[in-house]
Amino acid sequence: MGASLSLLAENGSGNGGPSLGDIPESCVACVFLYLTPPEICNLARLNWAFRGAASSDAVWEAKLPSNYHNLLDILPHTDGDTHHKLSKKAIFAILSRPHPLDDGNKEVWLDRFSGRVCMSISAKAMAITGIEDRRYWNWVPTEESRFPVIAYLQQIWWFEVAGVVKFPLNPDIYTLSFRIHLGKFSKRLGRHVCKFEHTHGWGIKPVRFELSTSDGQQASTECFLDDTEQDVANGSHKRGCWIDIKVGEFTVSESDPETEVRFSMKQIDCTHSKGGLCVDSVSIIPSNLRERRRGF
């Protein structure tokens, strides 16, 4: 299709008729309002009219979240006094890159297809029971995360990980998930290798996941992290893989200038120990965007 459009742009209909170059830039811009940013950038290569429409502030402002000014003000390495001088396309490019916050323990970015706000919170930004005692927990360097380290649990009886984030999220419906990994992983000859000598206790009692927001929304779920027989029956395998545990959804309305979200995962039944678990991060992304990614 791209080759056909390029040929039409250069030669018209082949008999002296109208070509894509004859379409007014304003009409092209109206069409671009219904396309994704990557599609717009691809079509910008066709001709001058498409290129001009692909740089239009009106087109790119429609792709930005309504509170993008607030995002620019709080992100590091951006000058709140000068960002208004940038084109809306340049602002979208800035915000669609992951930006570290809170000493690099959080990242925020815009999804480059939809322009919607996404966030990830490292285990470093969470309160983890026993994290100071290396008999229980260790920080492990990794290349399999957005962040440089993950928390690895060797063994503990009281397991609790909790966190809070306060951020000007754009009005939307968001899903909060924990990203975890059963077993201690490493790389050997460039391959992902897992060890499970510490992995135990996750099939005895379920782990409880909870979230709450400053406006009273709540959600929770419980699941066994290591139910091997059930996993095999369902055709799924949790051991040795990064898995996302969906805690629940919450809604941010137009009237919320800043949203506070609290989240936790816990298994505090001290009748048995548990261990061999990696805790990477918590993600907050628009709900249907998460489902679309799972579909892909």
PDB file of C-alpha atoms in Angstrom, residues 22-268:
ATOM      1  CA  ASP A  22      -3.445  18.097  -4.892  1.00  0.00           C
ATOM      2  CA  ILE A  23      -5.186  17.373  -1.579  1.00  0.00           C
ATOM      3  CA  PRO A  24      -5.231  20.552   0.575  1.00  0.00           C
ATOM      4  CA  GLU A  25      -3.060  20.379   3.663  1.00  0.00           C
ATOM      5  CA  SER A  26      -6.045  21.216   5.879  1.00  0.00           C
ATOM      6  CA  CYS A  27      -7.930  18.176   4.550  1.00  0.00           C
ATOM      7  CA  VAL A  28      -4.938  15.932   5.188  1.00  0.00           C
ATOM      8  CA  ALA A  29      -4.726  17.293   8.741  1.00  0.00           C
ATOM      9  CA  CYS A  30      -8.387  16.385   9.315  1.00  0.00           C
ATOM     10  CA  VAL A  31      -7.666  12.807   8.246  1.00  0.00           C
ATOM     11  CA  PHE A  32      -4.590  12.671  10.495  1.00  0.00           C
ATOM     12  CA  LEU A  33      -6.788  13.355  13.519  1.00  0.00           C
ATOM     13  CA  TYR A  34      -8.066   9.775  13.172  1.00  0.00           C
ATOM     14  CA  LEU A  35      -4.647   8.130  12.786  1.00  0.00           C
ATOM     15  CA  THR A  36      -2.027   7.054  15.296  1.00  0.00           C
ATOM     16  CA  PRO A  37       1.244   9.008  15.655  1.00  0.00           C
ATOM     17  CA  PRO A  38       3.331   6.270  13.947  1.00  0.00           C
ATOM     18  CA  GLU A  39       0.905   6.247  11.016  1.00  0.00           C
ATOM     19  CA  ILE A  40       1.116  10.033  10.739  1.00  0.00           C
ATOM     20  CA  CYS A  41       4.920   9.948  10.692  1.00  0.00           C
ATOM     21  CA  ASN A  42       4.923   7.286   7.968  1.00  0.00           C
ATOM     22  CA  LEU A  43       2.510   9.232   5.743  1.00  0.00           C
ATOM     23  CA  ALA A  44       4.528  12.435   6.213  1.00  0.00           C
ATOM     24  CA  ARG A  45       7.045  11.060   3.736  1.00  0.00           C
ATOM     25  CA  LEU A  46       4.602  11.114   0.822  1.00  0.00           C
ATOM     26  CA  ASN A  47       4.764  14.798  -0.187  1.00  0.00           C
ATOM     27  CA  TRP A  48       4.922  18.375   1.075  1.00  0.00           C
ATOM     28  CA  ALA A  49       1.207  18.613   1.890  1.00  0.00           C
ATOM     29  CA  PHE A  50       1.330  15.475   4.020  1.00  0.00           C
ATOM     30  CA  ARG A  51       4.553  16.625   5.635  1.00  0.00           C
ATOM     31  CA  GLY A  52       3.052  19.997   6.515  1.00  0.00           C
ATOM     32  CA  ALA A  53      -0.096  18.415   7.947  1.00  0.00           C
ATOM     33  CA  ALA A  54       2.067  15.979   9.948  1.00  0.00           C
ATOM     34  CA  SER A  55       3.700  18.956  11.688  1.00  0.00           C
ATOM     35  CA  SER A  56       0.445  20.737  12.480  1.00  0.00           C
ATOM     36  CA  ASP A  57      -0.003  21.747  16.124  1.00  0.00           C
ATOM     37  CA  ALA A  58      -3.729  21.035  15.821  1.00  0.00           C
ATOM     38  CA  VAL A  59      -3.013  17.413  14.865  1.00  0.00           C
ATOM     39  CA  TRP A  60      -0.506  16.762  17.640  1.00  0.00           C
ATOM     40  CA  GLU A  61      -2.400  18.606  20.363  1.00  0.00           C
ATOM     41  CA  ALA A  62      -5.230  16.150  19.753  1.00  0.00           C
ATOM     42  CA  LYS A  63      -2.772  13.305  20.466  1.00  0.00           C
ATOM     43  CA  LEU A  64      -1.530  14.805  23.739  1.00  0.00           C
ATOM     44  CA  PRO A  65      -3.294  14.233  27.091  1.00  0.00           C
ATOM     45  CA  SER A  66      -5.331  17.191  28.327  1.00  0.00           C
ATOM     46  CA  ASN A  67      -2.927  17.773  31.246  1.00  0.00           C
ATOM     47  CA  TYR A  68       0.310  17.617  29.256  1.00  0.00           C
ATOM     48  CA  HIS A  69       1.358  21.030  30.632  1.00  0.00           C
ATOM     49  CA  ASN A  70       1.380  19.537  34.139  1.00  0.00           C
ATOM     50  CA  LEU A  71       3.476  16.598  32.956  1.00  0.00           C
ATOM     51  CA  LEU A  72       6.073  18.895  31.409  1.00  0.00           C
ATOM     52  CA  ASP A  73       6.297  20.957  34.595  1.00  0.00           C
ATOM     53  CA  ILE A  74       7.151  18.003  36.843  1.00  0.00           C
ATOM     54  CA  LEU A  75       9.413  16.015  34.538  1.00  0.00           C
ATOM     55  CA  PRO A  76      13.178  16.403  34.990  1.00  0.00           C
ATOM     56  CA  HIS A  77      15.298  17.855  32.179  1.00  0.00           C
ATOM     57  CA  THR A  78      12.398  19.935  30.860  1.00  0.00           C
ATOM     58  CA  ASP A  79      12.132  23.670  31.312  1.00  0.00           C
ATOM     59  CA  GLY A  80       8.587  24.590  32.258  1.00  0.00           C
ATOM     60  CA  ASP A  81       9.171  28.190  31.145  1.00  0.00           C
ATOM     61  CA  THR A  82      10.184  27.302  27.597  1.00  0.00           C
ATOM     62  CA  HIS A  83       8.195  24.202  26.693  1.00  0.00           C
ATOM     63  CA  HIS A  84       5.368  26.387  25.362  1.00  0.00           C
ATOM     64  CA  LYS A  85       7.742  27.510  22.628  1.00  0.00           C
ATOM     65  CA  LEU A  86       8.070  23.962  21.298  1.00  0.00           C
ATOM     66  CA  SER A  87       5.815  22.537  18.624  1.00  0.00           C
ATOM     67  CA  LYS A  88       3.175  20.089  19.813  1.00  0.00           C
ATOM     68  CA  LYS A  89       4.917  17.369  17.791  1.00  0.00           C
ATOM     69  CA  ALA A  90       8.160  18.045  19.691  1.00  0.00           C
ATOM     70  CA  ILE A  91       6.282  17.939  23.006  1.00  0.00           C
ATOM     71  CA  PHE A  92       4.753  14.573  22.074  1.00  0.00           C
ATOM     72  CA  ALA A  93       8.224  13.263  21.211  1.00  0.00           C
ATOM     73  CA  ILE A  94       9.562  14.415  24.597  1.00  0.00           C
ATOM     74  CA  LEU A  95       6.713  12.913  26.613  1.00  0.00           C
ATOM     75  CA  SER A  96       6.657   9.594  24.744  1.00  0.00           C
ATOM     76  CA  ARG A  97      10.148   8.811  26.060  1.00  0.00           C
ATOM     77  CA  PRO A  98      10.358   7.256  29.550  1.00  0.00           C
ATOM     78  CA  HIS A  99      11.252   9.918  32.120  1.00  0.00           C
ATOM     79  CA  PRO A 100      12.716   8.957  35.518  1.00  0.00           C
ATOM     80  CA  LEU A 101      11.206  10.425  38.688  1.00  0.00           C
ATOM     81  CA  ASP A 102      11.952  10.054  42.407  1.00  0.00           C
ATOM     82  CA  ASP A 103      15.706   9.403  41.983  1.00  0.00           C
ATOM     83  CA  GLY A 104      15.044   7.035  39.104  1.00  0.00           C
ATOM     84  CA  ASN A 105      12.651   4.814  41.074  1.00  0.00           C
ATOM     85  CA  LYS A 106       9.639   5.717  38.928  1.00  0.00           C
ATOM     86  CA  GLU A 107       9.156   6.236  35.203  1.00  0.00           C
ATOM     87  CA  VAL A 108       6.370   7.982  33.311  1.00  0.00           C
ATOM     88  CA  TRP A 109       5.754   8.180  29.583  1.00  0.00           C
ATOM     89  CA  LEU A 110       3.057   8.514  26.938  1.00  0.00           C
ATOM     90  CA  ASP A 111       2.099   5.480  24.932  1.00  0.00           C
ATOM     91  CA  ARG A 112       3.327   6.342  21.433  1.00  0.00           C
ATOM     92  CA  PHE A 113       0.242   4.891  19.737  1.00  0.00           C
ATOM     93  CA  SER A 114      -2.489   6.460  21.863  1.00  0.00           C
ATOM     94  CA  GLY A 115      -0.786   9.353  23.706  1.00  0.00           C
ATOM     95  CA  ARG A 116      -2.118   8.083  27.042  1.00  0.00           C
ATOM     96  CA  VAL A 117      -0.207   8.301  30.328  1.00  0.00           C
ATOM     97  CA  CYS A 118       1.629   5.211  31.624  1.00  0.00           C
ATOM     98  CA  MET A 119       3.699   4.776  34.774  1.00  0.00           C
ATOM     99  CA  SER A 120       5.983   2.188  36.344  1.00  0.00           C
ATOM    100  CA  ILE A 121       7.146   2.123  39.986  1.00  0.00           C
ATOM    101  CA  SER A 122      10.297   0.215  40.959  1.00  0.00           C
ATOM    102  CA  ALA A 123      10.475  -2.077  43.986  1.00  0.00           C
ATOM    103  CA  LYS A 124      13.064   0.442  45.264  1.00  0.00           C
ATOM    104  CA  ALA A 125      10.221   2.924  45.772  1.00  0.00           C
ATOM    105  CA  MET A 126       8.192   0.488  47.894  1.00  0.00           C
ATOM    106  CA  ALA A 127       8.156  -0.402  51.579  1.00  0.00           C
ATOM    107  CA  ILE A 128       9.245  -4.051  51.866  1.00  0.00           C
ATOM    108  CA  THR A 129       9.184  -5.821  55.219  1.00  0.00           C
ATOM    109  CA  GLY A 130      12.673  -7.080  56.096  1.00  0.00           C
ATOM    110  CA  ILE A 131      14.393  -5.472  53.115  1.00  0.00           C
ATOM    111  CA  GLU A 132      17.308  -4.289  55.311  1.00  0.00           C
ATOM    112  CA  ASP A 133      18.187  -7.858  56.369  1.00  0.00           C
ATOM    113  CA  ARG A 134      20.153  -9.728  53.708  1.00  0.00           C
ATOM    114  CA  ARG A 135      19.117 -13.039  55.232  1.00  0.00           C
ATOM    115  CA  TYR A 136      15.690 -12.316  53.743  1.00  0.00           C
ATOM    116  CA  TRP A 137      16.030  -9.950  50.779  1.00  0.00           C
ATOM    117  CA  ASN A 138      18.699  -8.914  48.279  1.00  0.00           C
ATOM    118  CA  TRP A 139      18.851  -6.297  45.538  1.00  0.00           C
ATOM    119  CA  VAL A 140      19.797  -8.049  42.300  1.00  0.00           C
ATOM    120  CA  PRO A 141      21.106  -6.179  39.214  1.00  0.00           C
ATOM    121  CA  THR A 142      19.170  -7.014  36.051  1.00  0.00           C
ATOM    122  CA  GLU A 143      18.730  -6.195  32.390  1.00  0.00           C
ATOM    123  CA  GLU A 144      15.189  -7.610  32.302  1.00  0.00           C
ATOM    124  CA  SER A 145      13.516  -4.580  33.871  1.00  0.00           C
ATOM    125  CA  ARG A 146      13.020  -0.894  33.227  1.00  0.00           C
ATOM    126  CA  PHE A 147      15.017  -0.387  36.410  1.00  0.00           C
ATOM    127  CA  PRO A 148      18.606  -1.413  37.230  1.00  0.00           C
ATOM    128  CA  VAL A 149      17.734  -3.695  40.183  1.00  0.00           C
ATOM    129  CA  ILE A 150      14.912  -5.919  41.410  1.00  0.00           C
ATOM    130  CA  ALA A 151      14.167  -7.223  44.914  1.00  0.00           C
ATOM    131  CA  TYR A 152      14.805 -10.949  45.448  1.00  0.00           C
ATOM    132  CA  LEU A 153      13.277 -12.754  48.427  1.00  0.00           C
ATOM    133  CA  GLN A 154      15.252 -15.731  49.742  1.00  0.00           C
ATOM    134  CA  GLN A 155      13.001 -16.661  52.683  1.00  0.00           C
ATOM    135  CA  ILE A 156      10.631 -14.912  55.070  1.00  0.00           C
ATOM    136  CA  TRP A 157       7.547 -15.597  57.189  1.00  0.00           C
ATOM    137  CA  TRP A 158       5.870 -12.168  57.090  1.00  0.00           C
ATOM    138  CA  PHE A 159       5.713 -11.158  53.427  1.00  0.00           C
ATOM    139  CA  GLU A 160       4.497  -7.632  52.716  1.00  0.00           C
ATOM    140  CA  VAL A 161       5.288  -5.162  49.927  1.00  0.00           C
ATOM    141  CA  ALA A 162       3.479  -1.818  49.813  1.00  0.00           C
ATOM    142  CA  GLY A 163       3.761   1.500  48.043  1.00  0.00           C
ATOM    143  CA  VAL A 164       2.067   4.786  47.265  1.00  0.00           C
ATOM    144  CA  VAL A 165       2.218   7.117  44.290  1.00  0.00           C
ATOM    145  CA  LYS A 166       0.789  10.607  43.896  1.00  0.00           C
ATOM    146  CA  PHE A 167       0.698  11.888  40.332  1.00  0.00           C
ATOM    147  CA  PRO A 168      -1.430  14.084  38.002  1.00  0.00           C
ATOM    148  CA  LEU A 169      -2.792  11.220  35.914  1.00  0.00           C
ATOM    149  CA  ASN A 170      -4.908  12.137  32.914  1.00  0.00           C
ATOM    150  CA  PRO A 171      -8.640  11.316  33.130  1.00  0.00           C
ATOM    151  CA  ASP A 172      -8.927   7.639  32.161  1.00  0.00           C
ATOM    152  CA  ILE A 173      -9.565   4.138  33.507  1.00  0.00           C
ATOM    153  CA  TYR A 174      -6.316   2.587  34.727  1.00  0.00           C
ATOM    154  CA  THR A 175      -5.177  -0.939  35.604  1.00  0.00           C
ATOM    155  CA  LEU A 176      -2.628  -1.509  38.368  1.00  0.00           C
ATOM    156  CA  SER A 177      -0.464  -4.655  38.175  1.00  0.00           C
ATOM    157  CA  PHE A 178       2.489  -6.175  40.025  1.00  0.00           C
ATOM    158  CA  ARG A 179       5.325  -7.615  37.924  1.00  0.00           C
ATOM    159  CA  ILE A 180       6.899 -10.623  39.660  1.00  0.00           C
ATOM    160  CA  HIS A 181       9.012 -13.678  38.856  1.00  0.00           C
ATOM    161  CA  LEU A 182       9.117 -17.061  40.610  1.00  0.00           C
ATOM    162  CA  GLY A 183      12.696 -18.281  40.906  1.00  0.00           C
ATOM    163  CA  LYS A 184      16.037 -16.507  40.792  1.00  0.00           C
ATOM    164  CA  PHE A 185      17.080 -15.761  37.238  1.00  0.00           C
ATOM    165  CA  SER A 186      20.416 -15.029  35.634  1.00  0.00           C
ATOM    166  CA  LYS A 187      21.988 -15.028  32.199  1.00  0.00           C
ATOM    167  CA  ARG A 188      24.306 -17.787  31.055  1.00  0.00           C
ATOM    168  CA  LEU A 189      25.796 -17.582  27.565  1.00  0.00           C
ATOM    169  CA  GLY A 190      23.156 -14.992  26.733  1.00  0.00           C
ATOM    170  CA  ARG A 191      20.256 -17.228  27.809  1.00  0.00           C
ATOM    171  CA  HIS A 192      17.694 -16.708  30.578  1.00  0.00           C
ATOM    172  CA  VAL A 193      18.435 -19.300  33.300  1.00  0.00           C
ATOM    173  CA  CYS A 194      16.367 -19.843  36.483  1.00  0.00           C
ATOM    174  CA  LYS A 195      17.070 -21.506  39.792  1.00  0.00           C
ATOM    175  CA  PHE A 196      14.297 -22.593  42.135  1.00  0.00           C
ATOM    176  CA  GLU A 197      16.140 -23.827  45.239  1.00  0.00           C
ATOM    177  CA  HIS A 198      14.591 -21.013  47.338  1.00  0.00           C
ATOM    178  CA  THR A 199      11.122 -21.139  45.744  1.00  0.00           C
ATOM    179  CA  HIS A 200       8.642 -22.485  48.265  1.00  0.00           C
ATOM    180  CA  GLY A 201       5.525 -21.622  50.248  1.00  0.00           C
ATOM    181  CA  TRP A 202       3.509 -19.879  47.511  1.00  0.00           C
ATOM    182  CA  GLY A 203       1.109 -22.768  46.956  1.00  0.00           C
ATOM    183  CA  ILE A 204       0.011 -23.103  50.586  1.00  0.00           C
ATOM    184  CA  LYS A 205      -1.935 -19.868  51.076  1.00  0.00           C
ATOM    185  CA  PRO A 206      -2.897 -17.211  48.495  1.00  0.00           C
ATOM    186  CA  VAL A 207      -1.204 -13.835  48.273  1.00  0.00           C
ATOM    187  CA  ARG A 208      -3.535 -10.863  48.671  1.00  0.00           C
ATOM    188  CA  PHE A 209      -3.182  -7.858  46.363  1.00  0.00           C
ATOM    189  CA  GLU A 210      -4.913  -4.551  47.151  1.00  0.00           C
ATOM    190  CA  LEU A 211      -5.205  -1.006  45.850  1.00  0.00           C
ATOM    191  CA  SER A 212      -7.009   2.091  47.102  1.00  0.00           C
ATOM    192  CA  THR A 213      -7.233   5.673  45.867  1.00  0.00           C
ATOM    193  CA  SER A 214      -7.550   9.005  47.623  1.00  0.00           C
ATOM    194  CA  ASP A 215     -11.179   9.338  46.484  1.00  0.00           C
ATOM    195  CA  GLY A 216     -12.240   6.031  48.079  1.00  0.00           C
ATOM    196  CA  GLN A 217     -11.949   3.542  45.216  1.00  0.00           C
ATOM    197  CA  GLN A 218     -10.770   0.078  46.234  1.00  0.00           C
ATOM    198  CA  ALA A 219      -9.924  -3.215  44.556  1.00  0.00           C
ATOM    199  CA  SER A 220      -8.369  -6.487  45.666  1.00  0.00           C
ATOM    200  CA  THR A 221      -7.634  -9.992  44.469  1.00  0.00           C
ATOM    201  CA  GLU A 222      -6.075 -13.181  45.825  1.00  0.00           C
ATOM    202  CA  CYS A 223      -4.151 -15.883  44.004  1.00  0.00           C
ATOM    203  CA  PHE A 224      -1.709 -18.734  44.550  1.00  0.00           C
ATOM    204  CA  LEU A 225       1.597 -17.747  42.996  1.00  0.00           C
ATOM    205  CA  ASP A 226       2.880 -21.310  42.643  1.00  0.00           C
ATOM    206  CA  ASP A 227       0.015 -23.723  42.031  1.00  0.00           C
ATOM    207  CA  THR A 228       2.018 -25.990  39.701  1.00  0.00           C
ATOM    208  CA  GLU A 229      -0.660 -28.650  39.145  1.00  0.00           C
ATOM    209  CA  GLN A 230      -3.320 -26.053  38.328  1.00  0.00           C
ATOM    210  CA  ASP A 231      -0.927 -24.171  36.040  1.00  0.00           C
ATOM    211  CA  VAL A 232      -0.205 -27.326  34.048  1.00  0.00           C
ATOM    212  CA  ALA A 233      -3.936 -28.071  33.774  1.00  0.00           C
ATOM    213  CA  ASN A 234      -4.578 -24.566  32.451  1.00  0.00           C
ATOM    214  CA  GLY A 235      -1.654 -24.718  30.059  1.00  0.00           C
ATOM    215  CA  SER A 236       0.127 -21.848  31.812  1.00  0.00           C
ATOM    216  CA  HIS A 237       3.502 -21.825  33.500  1.00  0.00           C
ATOM    217  CA  LYS A 238       4.366 -19.223  36.133  1.00  0.00           C
ATOM    218  CA  ARG A 239       7.761 -20.553  37.168  1.00  0.00           C
ATOM    219  CA  GLY A 240      10.689 -19.024  35.346  1.00  0.00           C
ATOM    220  CA  CYS A 241       8.611 -16.311  33.654  1.00  0.00           C
ATOM    221  CA  TRP A 242       7.839 -12.702  34.409  1.00  0.00           C
ATOM    222  CA  ILE A 243       4.131 -12.469  35.187  1.00  0.00           C
ATOM    223  CA  ASP A 244       1.822  -9.497  35.653  1.00  0.00           C
ATOM    224  CA  ILE A 245      -0.717  -9.861  38.451  1.00  0.00           C
ATOM    225  CA  LYS A 246      -3.659  -7.551  37.853  1.00  0.00           C
ATOM    226  CA  VAL A 247      -4.772  -6.018  41.145  1.00  0.00           C
ATOM    227  CA  GLY A 248      -7.707  -4.014  39.812  1.00  0.00           C
ATOM    228  CA  GLU A 249      -8.873  -0.868  38.079  1.00  0.00           C
ATOM    229  CA  PHE A 250      -9.533   2.707  39.168  1.00  0.00           C
ATOM    230  CA  THR A 251     -10.955   5.756  37.420  1.00  0.00           C
ATOM    231  CA  VAL A 252      -9.463   9.246  37.269  1.00  0.00           C
ATOM    232  CA  SER A 253     -12.032  11.954  36.551  1.00  0.00           C
ATOM    233  CA  GLU A 254     -11.665  15.412  35.063  1.00  0.00           C
ATOM    234  CA  SER A 255     -11.934  16.986  38.522  1.00  0.00           C
ATOM    235  CA  ASP A 256      -8.908  15.164  39.988  1.00  0.00           C
ATOM    236  CA  PRO A 257      -5.841  17.452  39.829  1.00  0.00           C
ATOM    237  CA  GLU A 258      -3.669  14.775  41.444  1.00  0.00           C
ATOM    238  CA  THR A 259      -4.432  11.138  42.228  1.00  0.00           C
ATOM    239  CA  GLU A 260      -2.961   9.203  45.157  1.00  0.00           C
ATOM    240  CA  VAL A 261      -2.893   5.433  44.755  1.00  0.00           C
ATOM    241  CA  ARG A 262      -1.846   2.981  47.486  1.00  0.00           C
ATOM    242  CA  PHE A 263      -1.064  -0.634  46.626  1.00  0.00           C
ATOM    243  CA  SER A 264       0.213  -3.751  48.368  1.00  0.00           C
ATOM    244  CA  MET A 265       0.833  -7.476  48.097  1.00  0.00           C
ATOM    245  CA  LYS A 266       1.003  -9.545  51.265  1.00  0.00           C
ATOM    246  CA  GLN A 267       0.987 -13.048  52.712  1.00  0.00           C
ATOM    247  CA  ILE A 268       1.306 -12.629  56.461  1.00  0.00           C
TER     248      ILE A 268
END
